[in-house]
């Protein structure tokens, strides 16, 4: 099983953080206290934390030294200009304003552009993006290619928008009701899959013809650009920064959570071309985030983002990053653990309904598997299935479930070694062998929205 080629880190480790194993009985106590919700478990009681790749990166020596030289002036800080230069260099848009994280960028952009009754198409909206559209009284519409919902298809670009669906949607809805079209790169809610340059060009052409602004949700743009280089034949000889520049050249702007592909623990931004947006965006920014040269961040954070953006497009970094995640996926796949294919850029997604065929959807197999993995090895993952996306009819109480019932193992950037990944794989393989002993769950307490964060559950005896 260990004959897979091990990815070699293009860095060495200068600072370490202690993590501790817990005993099975400690984990059992934690689970009971937490209402079997892994979001409620203190991080100190987690051995390997694959809850998210967001804000969990290890910063480099260059980024940490940037923290020391951050300029904390309220207005016009040197660090802002450094940040602005780095963003413009990679994205190529005319304007950039910092925000404290991705969802703040979404909130401000949508407040400026989206009205009640509008529709925003996307390949698949991330949950905060969807919530920020819906809070405006607008519709978040997912128009991804059908291949996205087929976990066995080895299609290299399962994040692609279905161009036919997009054209028909614009024709039926009318462009006046579509303030912008978005593309999420990579497509987090659909298995961390990339969008091809070809597809980006086609989406752009449709938007330009219909005079609809086109924005990226660019959190994982570098991983997407790397997949384009590797999988799109015509792009093999281009550098990742050149591919990124070309991707962005077809759009009017982007929202970004710097907590992913800027290799920092906090931060985000909006970058765009249309100068007429500036006044509205800056007013909203000043009300909620801060002055336009810091936007809810410290000068040192801007400095770290600037340096992180330069590092994330490095080919050695990206080769390691993607093969590191794929290593975990391939260990599981070889051992017969059902995984979503191809392996995503930032995470491995396990097909929980296939892993636990004896647990019906209304007993949340994804949730059951994520609890079992914590119980087995102190590994935290996240369910992306019936608890996160199930919808309850308010009258009948009947629930409908998303197409895919998955558990995401999101790999933080530059944090865990191959040995850590092997611990995760071994635990899942052991669980797969005794899968019949894993039981389903019922929800005993839930809020009205985004229930997975705070719901309490119990195990069905
Ligand atoms: N868009 C996508 C595609 C995301 O994955 C996220 C965050 C956001 C927007 C929001 O950014 O967290 O900085 O406000 N995703 C994290 C995750 C939380 O675990 O996938 P944020």
GROMACS .gro file of C-alpha atoms and ligand atoms in nm:
model
  482
    1UNK     CA    1   0.000   0.000   0.000
    2UNK     CA    2   0.288   0.236   0.070
    3UNK     CA    3   0.431   0.197  -0.281
    4UNK     CA    4   0.264   0.523  -0.384
    5UNK     CA    5   0.517   0.792  -0.463
    6UNK     CA    6   0.551   1.013  -0.158
    7UNK     CA    7   0.526   1.385  -0.225
    8UNK     CA    8   0.838   1.567  -0.106
    9UNK     CA    9   0.796   1.899   0.074
   10UNK     CA   10   0.966   2.192  -0.104
   11UNK     CA   11   1.038   2.349   0.237
   12UNK     CA   12   1.184   2.253   0.570
   13UNK     CA   13   1.026   2.309   0.909
   14UNK     CA   14   1.151   2.592   1.132
   15UNK     CA   15   0.871   2.623   1.388
   16UNK     CA   16   0.654   2.344   1.525
   17UNK     CA   17   0.331   2.331   1.722
   18UNK     CA   18   0.265   2.051   1.968
   19UNK     CA   19  -0.040   1.833   1.903
   20UNK     CA   20  -0.160   1.564   2.138
   21UNK     CA   21  -0.329   1.231   2.102
   22UNK     CA   22  -0.631   1.169   2.321
   23UNK     CA   23  -0.763   0.841   2.458
   24UNK     CA   24  -1.074   0.680   2.316
   25UNK     CA   25  -1.262   0.740   2.643
   26UNK     CA   26  -1.163   1.110   2.639
   27UNK     CA   27  -1.297   1.138   2.286
   28UNK     CA   28  -1.617   0.962   2.388
   29UNK     CA   29  -1.667   1.219   2.667
   30UNK     CA   30  -1.597   1.506   2.426
   31UNK     CA   31  -1.846   1.370   2.174
   32UNK     CA   32  -2.122   1.346   2.436
   33UNK     CA   33  -2.052   1.701   2.560
   34UNK     CA   34  -2.051   1.828   2.201
   35UNK     CA   35  -2.390   1.679   2.112
   36UNK     CA   36  -2.199   1.470   1.856
   37UNK     CA   37  -2.118   1.786   1.663
   38UNK     CA   38  -1.748   1.814   1.575
   39UNK     CA   39  -1.776   2.195   1.552
   40UNK     CA   40  -1.833   2.191   1.929
   41UNK     CA   41  -1.514   2.000   2.012
   42UNK     CA   42  -1.223   2.208   2.147
   43UNK     CA   43  -0.933   2.201   1.897
   44UNK     CA   44  -0.703   2.080   2.177
   45UNK     CA   45  -0.894   1.753   2.175
   46UNK     CA   46  -0.827   1.699   1.804
   47UNK     CA   47  -0.515   1.515   1.687
   48UNK     CA   48  -0.531   1.590   1.315
   49UNK     CA   49  -0.766   1.868   1.209
   50UNK     CA   50  -0.901   1.841   0.854
   51UNK     CA   51  -1.211   2.049   0.924
   52UNK     CA   52  -1.100   2.314   0.677
   53UNK     CA   53  -0.814   2.442   0.464
   54UNK     CA   54  -0.933   2.796   0.539
   55UNK     CA   55  -0.718   3.016   0.762
   56UNK     CA   56  -0.520   2.711   0.872
   57UNK     CA   57  -0.209   2.750   0.652
   58UNK     CA   58   0.143   2.761   0.793
   59UNK     CA   59   0.301   3.091   0.694
   60UNK     CA   60   0.654   3.102   0.560
   61UNK     CA   61   0.959   3.273   0.712
   62UNK     CA   62   0.911   3.550   0.454
   63UNK     CA   63   0.550   3.602   0.557
   64UNK     CA   64   0.640   3.608   0.928
   65UNK     CA   65   0.911   3.860   0.862
   66UNK     CA   66   0.648   4.064   0.675
   67UNK     CA   67   0.445   4.066   0.996
   68UNK     CA   68   0.730   4.254   1.167
   69UNK     CA   69   0.752   4.524   0.900
   70UNK     CA   70   0.375   4.577   0.867
   71UNK     CA   71   0.285   4.946   0.861
   72UNK     CA   72  -0.004   5.008   1.101
   73UNK     CA   73  -0.094   5.359   0.984
   74UNK     CA   74  -0.470   5.412   0.970
   75UNK     CA   75  -0.461   5.560   0.621
   76UNK     CA   76  -0.223   5.508   0.331
   77UNK     CA   77  -0.008   5.245   0.501
   78UNK     CA   78   0.297   5.122   0.310
   79UNK     CA   79   0.168   4.765   0.356
   80UNK     CA   80  -0.149   4.853   0.165
   81UNK     CA   81   0.051   4.959  -0.140
   82UNK     CA   82   0.259   4.643  -0.119
   83UNK     CA   83  -0.064   4.438  -0.098
   84UNK     CA   84  -0.224   4.631  -0.386
   85UNK     CA   85   0.079   4.576  -0.606
   86UNK     CA   86   0.087   4.203  -0.542
   87UNK     CA   87  -0.289   4.158  -0.605
   88UNK     CA   88  -0.276   4.366  -0.924
   89UNK     CA   89   0.029   4.178  -1.044
   90UNK     CA   90  -0.145   3.841  -1.016
   91UNK     CA   91  -0.510   3.930  -1.088
   92UNK     CA   92  -0.459   4.219  -1.327
   93UNK     CA   93  -0.773   4.416  -1.233
   94UNK     CA   94  -0.760   4.794  -1.194
   95UNK     CA   95  -0.887   4.828  -0.835
   96UNK     CA   96  -0.856   4.635  -0.510
   97UNK     CA   97  -1.006   4.680  -0.166
   98UNK     CA   98  -0.916   4.463   0.131
   99UNK     CA   99  -1.177   4.295   0.354
  100UNK     CA  100  -1.139   4.088   0.671
  101UNK     CA  101  -1.228   3.764   0.489
  102UNK     CA  102  -1.406   3.620   0.184
  103UNK     CA  103  -1.763   3.651   0.300
  104UNK     CA  104  -1.718   4.021   0.379
  105UNK     CA  105  -1.605   4.070   0.018
  106UNK     CA  106  -1.917   3.885  -0.099
  107UNK     CA  107  -2.149   4.083   0.129
  108UNK     CA  108  -2.012   4.418   0.011
  109UNK     CA  109  -2.006   4.327  -0.358
  110UNK     CA  110  -2.360   4.188  -0.350
  111UNK     CA  111  -2.492   4.481  -0.147
  112UNK     CA  112  -2.357   4.707  -0.421
  113UNK     CA  113  -2.481   4.500  -0.716
  114UNK     CA  114  -2.769   4.266  -0.625
  115UNK     CA  115  -3.135   4.366  -0.570
  116UNK     CA  116  -3.439   4.180  -0.442
  117UNK     CA  117  -3.576   3.940  -0.705
  118UNK     CA  118  -3.243   3.919  -0.895
  119UNK     CA  119  -3.067   3.591  -0.976
  120UNK     CA  120  -2.697   3.513  -0.952
  121UNK     CA  121  -2.575   3.211  -1.152
  122UNK     CA  122  -2.260   3.029  -1.034
  123UNK     CA  123  -2.118   2.684  -1.108
  124UNK     CA  124  -2.202   2.592  -0.747
  125UNK     CA  125  -2.232   2.858  -0.478
  126UNK     CA  126  -2.032   2.806  -0.161
  127UNK     CA  127  -2.267   2.821   0.142
  128UNK     CA  128  -2.169   3.175   0.254
  129UNK     CA  129  -2.190   3.299  -0.106
  130UNK     CA  130  -2.536   3.151  -0.138
  131UNK     CA  131  -2.640   3.302   0.197
  132UNK     CA  132  -2.508   3.646   0.094
  133UNK     CA  133  -2.714   3.631  -0.229
  134UNK     CA  134  -3.026   3.508  -0.049
  135UNK     CA  135  -3.005   3.767   0.227
  136UNK     CA  136  -3.056   4.030  -0.049
  137UNK     CA  137  -3.383   3.857  -0.144
  138UNK     CA  138  -3.218   3.721  -0.460
  139UNK     CA  139  -3.182   3.367  -0.598
  140UNK     CA  140  -2.852   3.175  -0.597
  141UNK     CA  141  -2.864   2.950  -0.903
  142UNK     CA  142  -2.620   2.661  -0.961
  143UNK     CA  143  -2.552   2.586  -1.329
  144UNK     CA  144  -2.259   2.346  -1.310
  145UNK     CA  145  -2.214   2.075  -1.572
  146UNK     CA  146  -2.397   1.751  -1.479
  147UNK     CA  147  -2.063   1.566  -1.453
  148UNK     CA  148  -2.011   1.749  -1.123
  149UNK     CA  149  -2.269   1.526  -0.961
  150UNK     CA  150  -2.117   1.201  -1.090
  151UNK     CA  151  -1.848   1.098  -0.840
  152UNK     CA  152  -1.713   0.828  -1.072
  153UNK     CA  153  -1.657   1.040  -1.383
  154UNK     CA  154  -1.289   1.116  -1.430
  155UNK     CA  155  -1.368   1.433  -1.625
  156UNK     CA  156  -1.068   1.662  -1.558
  157UNK     CA  157  -1.280   1.980  -1.525
  158UNK     CA  158  -1.585   1.890  -1.322
  159UNK     CA  159  -1.613   2.249  -1.197
  160UNK     CA  160  -1.715   2.372  -1.545
  161UNK     CA  161  -2.032   2.573  -1.592
  162UNK     CA  162  -2.282   2.420  -1.835
  163UNK     CA  163  -2.282   2.685  -2.108
  164UNK     CA  164  -2.615   2.569  -2.253
  165UNK     CA  165  -2.780   2.598  -1.911
  166UNK     CA  166  -2.631   2.946  -1.865
  167UNK     CA  167  -2.754   3.069  -2.205
  168UNK     CA  168  -3.102   2.932  -2.147
  169UNK     CA  169  -3.112   3.078  -1.798
  170UNK     CA  170  -3.019   3.425  -1.925
  171UNK     CA  171  -3.275   3.402  -2.203
  172UNK     CA  172  -3.555   3.296  -1.967
  173UNK     CA  173  -3.470   3.533  -1.682
  174UNK     CA  174  -3.365   3.839  -1.882
  175UNK     CA  175  -3.034   4.009  -1.831
  176UNK     CA  176  -3.190   4.294  -1.630
  177UNK     CA  177  -3.249   4.047  -1.346
  178UNK     CA  178  -2.896   3.905  -1.353
  179UNK     CA  179  -2.658   4.158  -1.197
  180UNK     CA  180  -2.355   3.928  -1.229
  181UNK     CA  181  -2.245   3.574  -1.311
  182UNK     CA  182  -1.991   3.402  -1.085
  183UNK     CA  183  -1.754   3.109  -1.124
  184UNK     CA  184  -1.607   2.941  -0.816
  185UNK     CA  185  -1.249   2.825  -0.873
  186UNK     CA  186  -1.193   2.555  -0.767
  187UNK     CA  187  -1.550   2.442  -0.707
  188UNK     CA  188  -1.546   2.373  -0.334
  189UNK     CA  189  -1.907   2.251  -0.297
  190UNK     CA  190  -1.855   2.011  -0.589
  191UNK     CA  191  -1.547   1.823  -0.470
  192UNK     CA  192  -1.278   2.092  -0.513
  193UNK     CA  193  -1.282   2.047  -0.891
  194UNK     CA  194  -1.127   2.294  -1.136
  195UNK     CA  195  -1.280   2.499  -1.417
  196UNK     CA  196  -1.098   2.487  -1.754
  197UNK     CA  197  -0.963   2.794  -1.930
  198UNK     CA  198  -1.181   2.698  -2.225
  199UNK     CA  199  -1.490   2.708  -2.004
  200UNK     CA  200  -1.385   3.039  -1.846
  201UNK     CA  201  -1.357   3.186  -2.198
  202UNK     CA  202  -1.701   3.056  -2.292
  203UNK     CA  203  -1.866   3.191  -1.976
  204UNK     CA  204  -1.696   3.522  -2.043
  205UNK     CA  205  -1.818   3.530  -2.405
  206UNK     CA  206  -2.178   3.463  -2.297
  207UNK     CA  207  -2.157   3.735  -2.030
  208UNK     CA  208  -2.001   3.990  -2.267
  209UNK     CA  209  -2.266   3.921  -2.530
  210UNK     CA  210  -2.538   3.970  -2.270
  211UNK     CA  211  -2.357   4.263  -2.105
  212UNK     CA  212  -2.359   4.093  -1.765
  213UNK     CA  213  -2.058   4.143  -1.535
  214UNK     CA  214  -1.857   3.826  -1.471
  215UNK     CA  215  -1.679   3.770  -1.137
  216UNK     CA  216  -1.473   3.488  -0.994
  217UNK     CA  217  -1.500   3.347  -0.643
  218UNK     CA  218  -1.123   3.307  -0.652
  219UNK     CA  219  -1.036   3.148  -0.312
  220UNK     CA  220  -0.842   2.861  -0.469
  221UNK     CA  221  -0.736   3.025  -0.796
  222UNK     CA  222  -0.375   2.897  -0.784
  223UNK     CA  223  -0.481   2.533  -0.745
  224UNK     CA  224  -0.724   2.589  -1.036
  225UNK     CA  225  -0.450   2.745  -1.254
  226UNK     CA  226  -0.219   2.453  -1.176
  227UNK     CA  227  -0.483   2.200  -1.287
  228UNK     CA  228  -0.525   2.398  -1.610
  229UNK     CA  229  -0.152   2.371  -1.672
  230UNK     CA  230  -0.154   1.997  -1.605
  231UNK     CA  231  -0.483   1.897  -1.768
  232UNK     CA  232  -0.547   2.139  -2.056
  233UNK     CA  233  -0.305   2.042  -2.330
  234UNK     CA  234  -0.279   2.385  -2.491
  235UNK     CA  235  -0.168   2.534  -2.154
  236UNK     CA  236   0.108   2.290  -2.056
  237UNK     CA  237   0.395   2.521  -2.147
  238UNK     CA  238   0.257   2.833  -1.981
  239UNK     CA  239   0.360   2.938  -1.630
  240UNK     CA  240   0.102   2.934  -1.350
  241UNK     CA  241   0.110   3.316  -1.307
  242UNK     CA  242   0.055   3.355  -1.683
  243UNK     CA  243  -0.241   3.116  -1.671
  244UNK     CA  244  -0.384   3.298  -1.369
  245UNK     CA  245  -0.350   3.632  -1.550
  246UNK     CA  246  -0.525   3.492  -1.854
  247UNK     CA  247  -0.808   3.343  -1.642
  248UNK     CA  248  -0.871   3.677  -1.478
  249UNK     CA  249  -0.841   3.869  -1.806
  250UNK     CA  250  -1.177   3.724  -1.916
  251UNK     CA  251  -1.360   3.857  -1.609
  252UNK     CA  252  -1.463   4.191  -1.459
  253UNK     CA  253  -1.349   4.115  -1.108
  254UNK     CA  254  -1.317   3.866  -0.823
  255UNK     CA  255  -1.392   3.813  -0.458
  256UNK     CA  256  -1.119   3.640  -0.265
  257UNK     CA  257  -1.081   3.467   0.068
  258UNK     CA  258  -0.710   3.510   0.133
  259UNK     CA  259  -0.746   3.237   0.398
  260UNK     CA  260  -0.701   2.981   0.121
  261UNK     CA  261  -0.470   3.061  -0.170
  262UNK     CA  262  -0.298   3.359  -0.011
  263UNK     CA  263  -0.156   3.132   0.260
  264UNK     CA  264  -0.266   3.349   0.554
  265UNK     CA  265  -0.479   3.302   0.861
  266UNK     CA  266  -0.714   3.594   0.797
  267UNK     CA  267  -0.797   3.829   0.509
  268UNK     CA  268  -0.978   3.879   0.182
  269UNK     CA  269  -1.042   4.132  -0.092
  270UNK     CA  270  -1.253   4.248  -0.384
  271UNK     CA  271  -1.069   4.332  -0.705
  272UNK     CA  272  -1.245   4.470  -1.015
  273UNK     CA  273  -1.225   4.694  -1.321
  274UNK     CA  274  -1.540   4.907  -1.317
  275UNK     CA  275  -1.451   5.243  -1.158
  276UNK     CA  276  -1.819   5.329  -1.116
  277UNK     CA  277  -1.843   5.057  -0.848
  278UNK     CA  278  -1.574   5.218  -0.636
  279UNK     CA  279  -1.784   5.476  -0.454
  280UNK     CA  280  -2.051   5.222  -0.349
  281UNK     CA  281  -1.799   4.957  -0.249
  282UNK     CA  282  -1.588   5.199  -0.048
  283UNK     CA  283  -1.890   5.342   0.135
  284UNK     CA  284  -2.003   4.995   0.235
  285UNK     CA  285  -1.648   4.904   0.332
  286UNK     CA  286  -1.610   5.206   0.558
  287UNK     CA  287  -1.940   5.132   0.735
  288UNK     CA  288  -1.866   4.767   0.804
  289UNK     CA  289  -1.499   4.690   0.766
  290UNK     CA  290  -1.272   4.993   0.782
  291UNK     CA  291  -1.093   5.258   0.583
  292UNK     CA  292  -1.019   5.146   0.223
  293UNK     CA  293  -0.645   5.106   0.280
  294UNK     CA  294  -0.692   4.847   0.556
  295UNK     CA  295  -1.049   4.711   0.524
  296UNK     CA  296  -1.075   4.522   0.852
  297UNK     CA  297  -0.715   4.400   0.855
  298UNK     CA  298  -0.395   4.506   1.028
  299UNK     CA  299  -0.109   4.636   0.813
  300UNK     CA  300   0.086   4.323   0.898
  301UNK     CA  301  -0.195   4.105   0.759
  302UNK     CA  302  -0.177   4.293   0.427
  303UNK     CA  303   0.197   4.236   0.418
  304UNK     CA  304   0.150   3.861   0.480
  305UNK     CA  305  -0.114   3.838   0.204
  306UNK     CA  306   0.115   4.016  -0.043
  307UNK     CA  307   0.394   3.768   0.025
  308UNK     CA  308   0.159   3.467   0.035
  309UNK     CA  309   0.020   3.550  -0.310
  310UNK     CA  310   0.371   3.552  -0.451
  311UNK     CA  311   0.446   3.212  -0.294
  312UNK     CA  312   0.122   3.035  -0.385
  313UNK     CA  313   0.179   3.052  -0.762
  314UNK     CA  314   0.522   2.888  -0.731
  315UNK     CA  315   0.526   2.566  -0.931
  316UNK     CA  316   0.716   2.364  -0.669
  317UNK     CA  317   0.467   2.467  -0.404
  318UNK     CA  318   0.168   2.373  -0.624
  319UNK     CA  319   0.315   2.043  -0.736
  320UNK     CA  320   0.361   1.944  -0.375
  321UNK     CA  321   0.026   2.082  -0.264
  322UNK     CA  322  -0.181   1.892  -0.517
  323UNK     CA  323   0.017   1.568  -0.496
  324UNK     CA  324   0.003   1.580  -0.115
  325UNK     CA  325  -0.378   1.592  -0.122
  326UNK     CA  326  -0.388   1.329  -0.398
  327UNK     CA  327  -0.161   1.102  -0.190
  328UNK     CA  328  -0.427   1.080   0.079
  329UNK     CA  329  -0.700   1.024  -0.181
  330UNK     CA  330  -0.503   0.751  -0.355
  331UNK     CA  331  -0.425   0.566  -0.030
  332UNK     CA  332  -0.799   0.551   0.035
  333UNK     CA  333  -0.899   0.467  -0.319
  334UNK     CA  334  -0.653   0.177  -0.340
  335UNK     CA  335  -0.791   0.030  -0.022
  336UNK     CA  336  -1.145   0.038  -0.158
  337UNK     CA  337  -1.268   0.339   0.038
  338UNK     CA  338  -1.517   0.518  -0.192
  339UNK     CA  339  -1.387   0.866  -0.282
  340UNK     CA  340  -1.505   1.139  -0.517
  341UNK     CA  341  -1.298   1.143  -0.837
  342UNK     CA  342  -1.076   1.298  -0.951
  343UNK     CA  343  -0.921   1.395  -0.616
  344UNK     CA  344  -0.982   1.767  -0.552
  345UNK     CA  345  -0.726   2.043  -0.516
  346UNK     CA  346  -0.765   2.114  -0.145
  347UNK     CA  347  -0.950   1.814  -0.009
  348UNK     CA  348  -1.044   1.449  -0.043
  349UNK     CA  349  -1.418   1.388  -0.040
  350UNK     CA  350  -1.542   1.050   0.084
  351UNK     CA  351  -1.871   0.915  -0.052
  352UNK     CA  352  -2.035   0.846   0.281
  353UNK     CA  353  -2.353   0.687   0.148
  354UNK     CA  354  -2.143   0.424  -0.030
  355UNK     CA  355  -1.915   0.382   0.271
  356UNK     CA  356  -2.217   0.320   0.495
  357UNK     CA  357  -2.488   0.173   0.268
  358UNK     CA  358  -2.679   0.038   0.570
  359UNK     CA  359  -2.746   0.390   0.705
  360UNK     CA  360  -3.040   0.560   0.529
  361UNK     CA  361  -3.012   0.927   0.426
  362UNK     CA  362  -3.244   1.042   0.705
  363UNK     CA  363  -2.996   0.899   0.955
  364UNK     CA  364  -2.713   1.106   0.803
  365UNK     CA  365  -2.437   0.863   0.695
  366UNK     CA  366  -2.190   1.148   0.635
  367UNK     CA  367  -2.237   1.275   0.987
  368UNK     CA  368  -2.206   0.921   1.123
  369UNK     CA  369  -1.879   0.870   0.936
  370UNK     CA  370  -1.726   1.198   1.053
  371UNK     CA  371  -1.814   1.112   1.416
  372UNK     CA  372  -1.673   0.759   1.372
  373UNK     CA  373  -1.345   0.900   1.235
  374UNK     CA  374  -1.305   1.130   1.535
  375UNK     CA  375  -1.391   0.846   1.773
  376UNK     CA  376  -1.143   0.614   1.600
  377UNK     CA  377  -0.839   0.842   1.567
  378UNK     CA  378  -0.909   1.197   1.688
  379UNK     CA  379  -0.929   1.319   1.327
  380UNK     CA  380  -1.172   1.602   1.255
  381UNK     CA  381  -1.341   1.618   0.913
  382UNK     CA  382  -1.660   1.786   0.801
  383UNK     CA  383  -1.986   1.641   0.675
  384UNK     CA  384  -2.103   1.785   0.346
  385UNK     CA  385  -2.433   1.609   0.313
  386UNK     CA  386  -2.777   1.583   0.464
  387UNK     CA  387  -2.715   1.779   0.784
  388UNK     CA  388  -2.536   2.064   0.606
  389UNK     CA  389  -2.762   2.089   0.300
  390UNK     CA  390  -3.082   1.898   0.386
  391UNK     CA  391  -3.397   2.111   0.346
  392UNK     CA  392  -3.703   2.062   0.565
  393UNK     CA  393  -4.052   2.136   0.436
  394UNK     CA  394  -4.188   2.372   0.709
  395UNK     CA  395  -4.541   2.224   0.675
  396UNK     CA  396  -4.483   1.850   0.651
  397UNK     CA  397  -4.142   1.834   0.822
  398UNK     CA  398  -4.023   1.613   0.536
  399UNK     CA  399  -3.659   1.649   0.446
  400UNK     CA  400  -3.495   1.648   0.105
  401UNK     CA  401  -3.127   1.574   0.066
  402UNK     CA  402  -2.847   1.695  -0.161
  403UNK     CA  403  -2.739   1.462  -0.444
  404UNK     CA  404  -2.407   1.382  -0.280
  405UNK     CA  405  -2.357   1.266   0.079
  406UNK     CA  406  -1.991   1.331   0.153
  407UNK     CA  407  -1.730   1.379   0.422
  408UNK     CA  408  -1.459   1.631   0.334
  409UNK     CA  409  -1.101   1.585   0.448
  410UNK     CA  410  -0.967   1.936   0.383
  411UNK     CA  411  -0.589   1.952   0.400
  412UNK     CA  412  -0.441   2.270   0.551
  413UNK     CA  413  -0.155   2.413   0.342
  414UNK     CA  414   0.204   2.330   0.452
  415UNK     CA  415   0.084   2.198   0.791
  416UNK     CA  416   0.071   1.819   0.797
  417UNK     CA  417   0.327   1.564   0.682
  418UNK     CA  418   0.280   1.242   0.487
  419UNK     CA  419   0.282   1.052   0.820
  420UNK     CA  420  -0.020   1.251   0.934
  421UNK     CA  421  -0.200   1.166   0.611
  422UNK     CA  422  -0.117   0.800   0.662
  423UNK     CA  423  -0.269   0.807   1.012
  424UNK     CA  424  -0.589   0.946   0.859
  425UNK     CA  425  -0.591   0.687   0.580
  426UNK     CA  426  -0.523   0.397   0.821
  427UNK     CA  427  -0.810   0.507   1.046
  428UNK     CA  428  -1.054   0.528   0.756
  429UNK     CA  429  -0.943   0.196   0.613
  430UNK     CA  430  -0.990   0.032   0.956
  431UNK     CA  431  -1.335   0.190   0.982
  432UNK     CA  432  -1.425   0.069   0.634
  433UNK     CA  433  -1.348  -0.287   0.743
  434UNK     CA  434  -1.583  -0.261   1.041
  435UNK     CA  435  -1.834  -0.029   0.874
  436UNK     CA  436  -2.132  -0.244   0.972
  437UNK     CA  437  -2.080  -0.144   1.335
  438UNK     CA  438  -2.125   0.231   1.260
  439UNK     CA  439  -2.468   0.364   1.347
  440UNK     CA  440  -2.683   0.650   1.217
  441UNK     CA  441  -2.783   0.973   1.393
  442UNK     CA  442  -3.092   1.175   1.467
  443UNK     CA  443  -3.104   1.552   1.521
  444UNK     CA  444  -3.232   1.651   1.864
  445UNK     CA  445  -3.176   2.028   1.848
  446UNK     CA  446  -3.131   2.254   1.546
  447UNK     CA  447  -3.138   2.625   1.456
  448UNK     CA  448  -3.334   2.766   1.159
  449UNK     CA  449  -3.030   2.834   0.936
  450UNK     CA  450  -2.688   2.675   0.875
  451UNK     CA  451  -2.781   2.403   1.124
  452UNK     CA  452  -2.461   2.200   1.093
  453UNK     CA  453  -2.267   2.457   1.297
  454UNK     CA  454  -2.476   2.429   1.613
  455UNK     CA  455  -2.712   2.128   1.586
  456UNK     CA  456  -2.701   1.860   1.857
  457UNK     CA  457  -2.749   1.496   1.763
  458UNK     CA  458  -2.777   1.153   1.920
  459UNK     CA  459  -2.668   0.815   1.800
  460UNK     CA  460  -2.943   0.571   1.705
  461UNK     CA  461  -2.912   0.255   1.916
  462LIG     N1  462  -1.605   3.095  -0.129
  462LIG     C1  463  -1.559   2.968  -0.120
  462LIG     C2  464  -1.552   2.884  -0.243
  462LIG     C3  465  -1.517   2.917   0.003
  462LIG     O1  466  -1.470   2.792   0.010
  462LIG     C4  467  -1.523   3.000   0.119
  462LIG     C5  468  -1.483   2.949   0.250
  462LIG     C6  469  -1.571   3.132   0.104
  462LIG     C7  470  -1.611   3.175  -0.021
  462LIG     C8  471  -1.582   3.225   0.220
  462LIG     O2  472  -1.458   3.270   0.262
  462LIG     O3  473  -1.437   3.183   0.496
  462LIG     O4  474  -1.295   3.372   0.413
  462LIG     O5  475  -1.534   3.407   0.456
  462LIG     N2  476  -1.466   2.828   0.274
  462LIG     C9  477  -1.422   2.765   0.398
  462LIG    C10  478  -1.429   2.616   0.384
  462LIG    C11  479  -1.487   2.818   0.521
  462LIG     O6  480  -1.410   2.546   0.488
  462LIG     O7  481  -1.447   2.564   0.275
  462LIG     P1  482  -1.429   3.310   0.416
   0.00000   0.00000   0.00000
